[in-house]
Short mmCIF file of C-alpha atoms in Angstrom, two decimals:
data_model
loop_
_atom_site.label_atom_id
_atom_site.label_comp_id
_atom_site.label_asym_id
_atom_site.label_seq_id
_atom_site.Cartn_x
_atom_site.Cartn_y
_atom_site.Cartn_z
CA UNK A 1 -15.80 -5.59 -8.68
CA UNK A 2 -13.45 -4.27 -6.00
CA UNK A 3 -9.86 -3.91 -7.17
CA UNK A 4 -7.10 -3.41 -4.62
CA UNK A 5 -3.41 -2.61 -5.12
CA UNK A 6 -0.98 -3.50 -2.34
CA UNK A 7 2.58 -2.54 -1.42
CA UNK A 8 4.57 -2.08 1.77
CA UNK A 9 7.29 -0.13 3.58
CA UNK A 10 9.62 -1.07 6.41
CA UNK A 11 10.59 -4.55 7.53
CA UNK A 12 8.97 -7.47 9.33
CA UNK A 13 11.49 -7.89 12.13
CA UNK A 14 11.58 -8.36 15.88
CA UNK A 15 15.37 -8.58 16.19
CA UNK A 16 15.89 -5.11 14.67
CA UNK A 17 12.72 -3.46 15.93
CA UNK A 18 14.62 -0.44 17.29
CA UNK A 19 15.90 0.44 13.82
CA UNK A 20 12.72 -0.74 12.08
CA UNK A 21 9.88 -0.19 14.57
CA UNK A 22 7.07 -0.45 12.04
CA UNK A 23 5.99 -2.41 9.00
CA UNK A 24 3.39 -0.60 6.89
CA UNK A 25 1.07 -2.09 4.28
CA UNK A 26 -0.94 0.15 1.99
CA UNK A 27 -4.07 -1.20 0.33
CA UNK A 28 -5.31 1.16 -2.37
CA UNK A 29 -8.85 0.72 -3.63
CA UNK A 30 -9.07 2.18 -7.13
CA UNK A 31 -12.38 3.78 -8.09
CA UNK A 32 -11.51 4.86 -11.66
CA UNK A 33 -8.51 2.94 -12.98
CA UNK A 34 -8.08 4.65 -16.35
CA UNK A 35 -8.36 8.21 -15.03
CA UNK A 36 -5.93 7.45 -12.22
CA UNK A 37 -3.39 5.92 -14.63
CA UNK A 38 -3.59 8.98 -16.89
CA UNK A 39 -3.13 11.34 -13.97
CA UNK A 40 -0.13 9.36 -12.75
CA UNK A 41 1.50 9.45 -16.21
CA UNK A 42 0.88 13.21 -16.51
CA UNK A 43 2.59 13.82 -13.18
CA UNK A 44 5.65 11.84 -14.27
CA UNK A 45 5.91 13.57 -17.65
CA UNK A 46 5.42 17.02 -16.09
CA UNK A 47 8.09 16.45 -13.44
CA UNK A 48 10.56 14.19 -15.23
CA UNK A 49 13.51 16.57 -14.92
CA UNK A 50 13.07 17.12 -11.19
CA UNK A 51 12.51 13.40 -10.56
CA UNK A 52 15.76 12.61 -12.37
CA UNK A 53 17.64 15.17 -10.28
CA UNK A 54 16.51 13.74 -6.94
CA UNK A 55 17.01 10.07 -7.92
CA UNK A 56 20.44 9.83 -6.28
CA UNK A 57 20.27 6.05 -5.73
CA UNK A 58 19.14 5.27 -9.29
CA UNK A 59 15.94 3.57 -8.17
CA UNK A 60 13.52 5.49 -10.38
CA UNK A 61 15.53 5.70 -13.61
CA UNK A 62 17.30 3.03 -15.65
CA UNK A 63 19.59 3.92 -18.56
CA UNK A 64 18.35 7.50 -18.19
CA UNK A 65 14.74 6.38 -18.77
CA UNK A 66 12.02 6.52 -16.14
CA UNK A 67 11.58 3.10 -14.55
CA UNK A 68 9.17 3.51 -11.63
CA UNK A 69 8.11 5.95 -8.92
CA UNK A 70 9.60 5.09 -5.53
CA UNK A 71 8.28 6.90 -2.48
CA UNK A 72 11.53 6.31 -0.60
CA UNK A 73 13.47 8.22 -3.29
CA UNK A 74 11.35 11.38 -3.12
CA UNK A 75 12.06 14.50 -1.13
CA UNK A 76 9.37 15.78 1.20
CA UNK A 77 8.66 18.60 -1.25
CA UNK A 78 8.13 16.14 -4.10
CA UNK A 79 5.94 13.94 -1.93
CA UNK A 80 3.69 16.88 -1.16
CA UNK A 81 3.63 17.83 -4.82
CA UNK A 82 2.58 14.30 -5.83
CA UNK A 83 -0.18 14.19 -3.21
CA UNK A 84 -1.54 17.53 -4.41
CA UNK A 85 -1.57 16.30 -8.01
CA UNK A 86 -2.90 12.77 -7.57
CA UNK A 87 -5.50 13.50 -4.87
CA UNK A 88 -8.17 15.07 -7.07
CA UNK A 89 -11.68 13.85 -7.92
CA UNK A 90 -11.49 10.97 -5.38
CA UNK A 91 -10.29 8.38 -7.87
CA UNK A 92 -8.99 6.08 -5.11
CA UNK A 93 -9.09 5.27 -1.39
CA UNK A 94 -6.28 4.22 0.94
CA UNK A 95 -6.48 1.60 3.70
CA UNK A 96 -3.47 1.41 5.99
CA UNK A 97 -2.10 -1.40 8.10
CA UNK A 98 0.48 -0.51 10.76
CA UNK A 99 2.38 -3.38 12.36
CA UNK A 100 4.27 -2.57 15.57
CA UNK A 101 7.33 -4.83 15.42
CA UNK A 102 8.22 -4.49 19.09
CA UNK A 103 4.85 -5.99 20.07
CA UNK A 104 4.99 -8.96 17.70
CA UNK A 105 5.36 -12.51 18.97
CA UNK A 106 8.61 -13.89 17.49
CA UNK A 107 6.81 -17.03 16.31
CA UNK A 108 4.58 -15.05 13.94
CA UNK A 109 7.58 -13.89 11.91
CA UNK A 110 9.04 -17.40 11.64
CA UNK A 111 7.00 -17.55 8.43
CA UNK A 112 6.70 -14.01 7.12
CA UNK A 113 4.57 -14.97 4.13
CA UNK A 114 2.05 -16.58 6.47
CA UNK A 115 2.18 -13.53 8.77
CA UNK A 116 1.57 -11.21 5.80
CA UNK A 117 -1.42 -13.30 4.66
CA UNK A 118 -2.88 -13.41 8.16
CA UNK A 119 -2.65 -9.65 8.72
CA UNK A 120 -4.04 -8.81 5.26
CA UNK A 121 -6.96 -11.13 6.01
CA UNK A 122 -7.66 -9.45 9.35
CA UNK A 123 -7.62 -6.00 7.74
CA UNK A 124 -9.98 -6.97 4.91
CA UNK A 125 -12.31 -8.70 7.37
CA UNK A 126 -12.34 -5.57 9.53
CA UNK A 127 -13.04 -3.21 6.63
CA UNK A 128 -15.77 -5.32 5.03
CA UNK A 129 -17.54 -5.84 8.35
CA UNK A 130 -17.35 -2.09 9.03
CA UNK A 131 -18.79 -1.26 5.58
CA UNK A 132 -15.62 0.46 4.39
CA UNK A 133 -15.35 -2.12 1.60
CA UNK A 134 -18.35 -3.65 -0.18
CA UNK A 135 -19.83 -6.92 1.00
CA UNK A 136 -20.58 -9.82 -1.40
CA UNK A 137 -18.42 -8.41 -4.19
CA UNK A 138 -15.69 -9.94 -6.37
CA UNK A 139 -12.28 -8.86 -5.05
CA UNK A 140 -9.09 -8.58 -7.09
CA UNK A 141 -5.83 -8.02 -5.24
CA UNK A 142 -2.77 -6.80 -7.16
CA UNK A 143 0.56 -7.12 -5.33
CA UNK A 144 4.19 -6.35 -6.08
CA UNK A 145 5.75 -9.75 -6.88
CA UNK A 146 9.05 -8.79 -5.26
CA UNK A 147 7.36 -8.97 -1.87
CA UNK A 148 6.39 -12.63 -2.29
CA UNK A 149 8.45 -15.81 -2.26
CA UNK A 150 7.83 -18.11 -5.24
CA UNK A 151 6.67 -21.04 -3.13
CA UNK A 152 4.02 -18.92 -1.38
CA UNK A 153 2.59 -17.21 -4.45
CA UNK A 154 -0.80 -18.97 -4.26
CA UNK A 155 -1.20 -19.10 -0.49
CA UNK A 156 -2.71 -15.63 -0.03
CA UNK A 157 -5.50 -16.29 -2.54
CA UNK A 158 -6.27 -19.68 -0.97
CA UNK A 159 -6.20 -18.28 2.56
CA UNK A 160 -8.41 -15.27 1.82
CA UNK A 161 -10.98 -17.33 -0.06
CA UNK A 162 -11.27 -19.69 2.90
CA UNK A 163 -11.44 -16.82 5.40
CA UNK A 164 -13.64 -14.31 3.59
CA UNK A 165 -15.74 -16.43 1.24
CA UNK A 166 -16.20 -19.76 3.00
CA UNK A 167 -15.96 -18.91 6.72
CA UNK A 168 -17.57 -15.46 6.81
CA UNK A 169 -19.43 -15.37 3.46
CA UNK A 170 -18.39 -11.75 2.91
CA UNK A 171 -17.14 -11.95 -0.69
CA UNK A 172 -18.34 -13.69 -3.84
CA UNK A 173 -14.80 -14.67 -4.74
CA UNK A 174 -11.27 -13.36 -4.55
CA UNK A 175 -8.32 -13.42 -6.96
CA UNK A 176 -4.70 -12.44 -6.32
CA UNK A 177 -2.29 -11.38 -9.08
CA UNK A 178 1.38 -10.49 -8.78
CA UNK A 179 3.16 -7.86 -10.87
CA UNK A 180 6.54 -6.28 -11.27
CA UNK A 181 5.69 -2.88 -9.82
CA UNK A 182 7.71 -1.19 -12.58
CA UNK A 183 4.98 -2.35 -14.97
CA UNK A 184 2.04 -1.38 -12.79
CA UNK A 185 1.46 2.31 -12.10
CA UNK A 186 -1.25 1.65 -9.54
CA UNK A 187 1.02 -0.53 -7.39
CA UNK A 188 3.51 2.35 -7.56
CA UNK A 189 0.82 4.57 -6.07
CA UNK A 190 0.48 2.09 -3.19
CA UNK A 191 4.25 2.11 -2.81
CA UNK A 192 4.15 5.89 -2.55
CA UNK A 193 1.40 5.97 0.07
CA UNK A 194 2.93 3.17 2.13
CA UNK A 195 6.18 5.14 2.25
CA UNK A 196 4.28 8.35 3.06
CA UNK A 197 2.73 6.77 6.16
CA UNK A 198 6.03 5.15 7.11
CA UNK A 199 7.68 8.58 6.85
CA UNK A 200 4.97 10.05 9.09
CA UNK A 201 5.54 7.36 11.72
CA UNK A 202 9.32 7.80 11.64
CA UNK A 203 9.34 11.63 11.67
CA UNK A 204 6.54 12.11 14.18
CA UNK A 205 4.73 15.38 13.43
CA UNK A 206 6.11 16.17 9.95
CA UNK A 207 3.09 14.89 8.03
CA UNK A 208 0.29 15.23 10.59
CA UNK A 209 -1.49 18.11 8.83
CA UNK A 210 -1.28 16.35 5.46
CA UNK A 211 -2.80 13.17 6.86
CA UNK A 212 -5.56 15.08 8.63
CA UNK A 213 -6.49 16.69 5.30
CA UNK A 214 -6.38 13.39 3.40
CA UNK A 215 -8.75 11.84 5.95
CA UNK A 216 -11.14 14.79 5.74
CA UNK A 217 -11.13 14.59 1.92
CA UNK A 218 -11.97 10.87 1.99
CA UNK A 219 -8.69 9.53 0.60
CA UNK A 220 -7.59 7.75 3.76
CA UNK A 221 -10.44 5.49 4.84
CA UNK A 222 -8.94 3.37 7.62
CA UNK A 223 -5.95 2.72 9.88
CA UNK A 224 -5.73 -0.90 11.01
CA UNK A 225 -3.21 -1.57 13.80
CA UNK A 226 -1.59 -4.93 14.50
CA UNK A 227 -1.44 -6.21 17.15
CA UNK A 228 -4.88 -4.77 17.65
CA UNK A 229 -5.55 -1.92 20.09
CA UNK A 230 -1.99 -0.61 19.95
#
């Protein structure tokens, strides 16, 4: 079984592409779910005071209790601290999708749910064909429900099963589940890494050394660009 956790950073927009040049999707493949959950919880408990101090927009705490980790609320120092803590023993892998908004055809974003499904499908197809992800396995995708409109909640599963199972015969089957990210620590990890890459893209060289190290250590497995070859 291949279990993937998905979250995003930035905006799908062509009108405001100067302010929001990129839309980033992070697909995290979890190798050892229980160990990774425990490590995540230990980081939160060990750094609860500092996390509370930097949560100036009240996104991570509710009624003075920890709610969820948000990459966009962390300082650079805390981001580096989290990476150092969570990136041990290769418990997960990260697959990035970078969408360049200024190169997108306006028609694609007329239906953003359909655009999201299409690009996720292209990325999975690319990574399975290139042996980054296993072939002929059962796939389970876990996604933050706040990123999906109610009427499109089943379309990703239907689309990916047609594309990956029926057309290309690359998976045995595929299921999609949606969660409130506050109740799913592993989606919060995807949120963190999507924001980390978005921060790298927006600040140019600030995170280059960190990303080079994460690639060398096997945590970052792939960068998929859309449109392709950009």
